[in-house]
């Protein structure tokens, strides 16, 4: 029997600061030897998008969603004080000054610590996202798979 503690996080938000919080918690839990899953759904999927444009066949609405959503974790906006896009630059400058790890590095660290990063397949279908547009080394599943992980969770968060 696996006695390892489990932490699961649903990342629903597409805000840079909220995604950072999710990944800081995930990395902390993994460092404490928890089995960690982050289930990315709706706007939280933007954290898993590749920075570069990937050529895939899409319908009109899928193209529109793709253009409106940020491409990659580093382009996500803030939940508060976004200041028409200046907020993220300001917070990143402050983070750099204080040697805080930026979101893309937190995501890489999570992958190194074997945090299970899961993209919600239903949301991918709704928003027209394709596997080719998302980071390598992630998993794809629906809500039932998340619930199976969360069922034994000691910590279950919705961010």
XYZ file of C-alpha atoms in Angstrom:
159
model
C 0.000 0.000 0.000
C 1.220 3.483 -0.855
C 1.356 5.607 2.311
C 2.581 8.689 0.450
C 0.491 11.800 1.104
C -1.334 13.205 -1.918
C -1.872 16.828 -2.874
C -4.124 17.750 -5.774
C -4.673 21.190 -7.233
C -7.242 22.288 -9.798
C -5.747 25.265 -11.631
C -8.766 27.020 -13.171
C -7.330 30.541 -13.205
C -5.277 31.942 -16.046
C -3.755 34.650 -13.835
C 0.036 34.676 -13.483
C -0.025 35.260 -9.715
C -2.589 32.527 -9.033
C -0.717 30.049 -11.240
C 2.465 30.963 -9.345
C 0.747 30.218 -6.042
C -0.429 26.838 -7.364
C 3.060 25.911 -8.535
C 4.752 27.143 -5.332
C 2.394 24.961 -3.292
C 2.889 22.009 -5.668
C 6.685 22.276 -5.517
C 6.588 22.609 -1.734
C 4.364 19.550 -1.388
C 6.612 17.554 -3.742
C 9.645 18.590 -1.675
C 7.825 17.157 1.367
C 7.463 13.894 -0.559
C 3.794 14.286 -1.472
C 2.455 12.780 -4.666
C 1.230 15.939 -6.441
C -1.210 16.460 -9.315
C -2.103 19.791 -10.908
C -5.222 19.483 -13.061
C -5.248 22.420 -15.520
C -8.694 23.353 -16.764
C -10.175 26.323 -18.625
C -7.847 29.361 -18.333
C -5.354 27.397 -16.242
C -4.426 25.566 -19.452
C -2.577 28.718 -20.560
C 0.197 27.817 -18.097
C 0.850 24.715 -20.213
C 0.837 26.446 -23.614
C 4.108 26.632 -25.508
C 5.473 30.136 -26.011
C 5.906 29.742 -29.748
C 3.137 29.512 -32.356
C 2.404 25.930 -33.421
C 0.752 25.432 -36.799
C -2.365 23.258 -36.337
C -5.600 23.059 -38.290
C -8.362 24.949 -36.475
C -11.855 26.207 -37.106
C -12.792 29.886 -36.852
C -13.804 29.866 -33.155
C -10.758 27.793 -32.185
C -8.525 30.355 -33.935
C -10.262 33.203 -32.074
C -9.763 31.518 -28.673
C -6.132 30.880 -29.584
C -5.569 34.552 -30.412
C -7.313 35.843 -27.271
C -5.503 33.576 -24.802
C -1.907 34.164 -23.725
C 0.638 31.818 -25.280
C 2.678 30.388 -22.428
C 3.018 30.938 -18.702
C 5.192 34.029 -19.023
C 2.496 35.958 -20.938
C -0.312 35.473 -18.409
C -1.780 38.603 -16.784
C -2.263 39.401 -13.094
C -5.514 38.910 -11.193
C -5.225 42.423 -9.715
C -3.275 45.506 -10.756
C -2.713 44.238 -14.299
C -2.505 47.883 -15.464
C -3.205 47.106 -19.134
C -0.352 44.619 -19.197
C 2.205 46.646 -17.201
C 1.462 44.843 -13.925
C 3.154 41.567 -14.914
C 6.312 43.429 -15.964
C 6.396 45.312 -12.651
C 5.885 42.161 -10.567
C 8.519 40.254 -12.584
C 11.017 43.086 -11.990
C 10.289 42.969 -8.245
C 10.578 39.160 -8.256
C 13.945 39.364 -10.031
C 15.180 41.907 -7.490
C 14.229 39.525 -4.667
C 15.532 36.412 -6.478
C 12.045 34.876 -6.638
C 11.570 32.146 -9.219
C 9.380 33.114 -12.232
C 6.443 30.940 -13.245
C 8.121 29.169 -16.207
C 10.935 28.072 -13.848
C 8.407 26.896 -11.240
C 6.740 24.774 -13.941
C 10.108 23.258 -14.936
C 10.897 22.563 -11.283
C 7.526 20.828 -10.867
C 8.301 18.605 -13.857
C 11.734 17.785 -12.401
C 10.066 16.826 -9.104
C 7.646 14.574 -11.020
C 4.556 16.643 -10.231
C 1.842 15.232 -12.467
C 0.730 18.040 -14.801
C -2.610 17.186 -16.363
C -4.427 19.034 -19.145
C -8.228 18.720 -19.100
C -9.190 17.127 -22.408
C -12.778 18.428 -22.319
C -11.554 22.017 -21.961
C -8.962 21.453 -24.685
C -11.808 20.424 -26.993
C -13.941 23.428 -25.982
C -11.118 25.933 -26.500
C -9.686 24.221 -29.565
C -6.295 23.490 -28.011
C -4.229 20.665 -29.497
C -1.586 18.524 -27.761
C 1.054 19.957 -30.102
C 0.432 23.411 -28.593
C 1.140 22.297 -25.032
C 4.361 21.502 -23.174
C 6.083 18.146 -23.519
C 5.857 15.596 -20.710
C 2.346 16.396 -19.488
C -0.665 14.098 -19.207
C -4.139 14.392 -20.694
C -7.270 13.343 -18.837
C -10.824 14.214 -17.930
C -12.457 15.048 -14.638
C -12.864 11.372 -13.655
C -9.077 10.923 -13.608
C -8.687 14.040 -11.470
C -11.347 12.818 -9.051
C -9.555 9.468 -8.747
C -6.391 11.353 -7.699
C -8.296 13.733 -5.404
C -10.253 10.950 -3.696
C -7.200 9.954 -1.657
C -5.916 13.506 -1.395
C -4.799 14.898 1.930
C -4.784 18.396 0.435
C -7.162 19.340 -2.406
C -7.104 22.921 -3.674
C -9.025 24.905 -6.289
C -7.142 27.930 -7.596
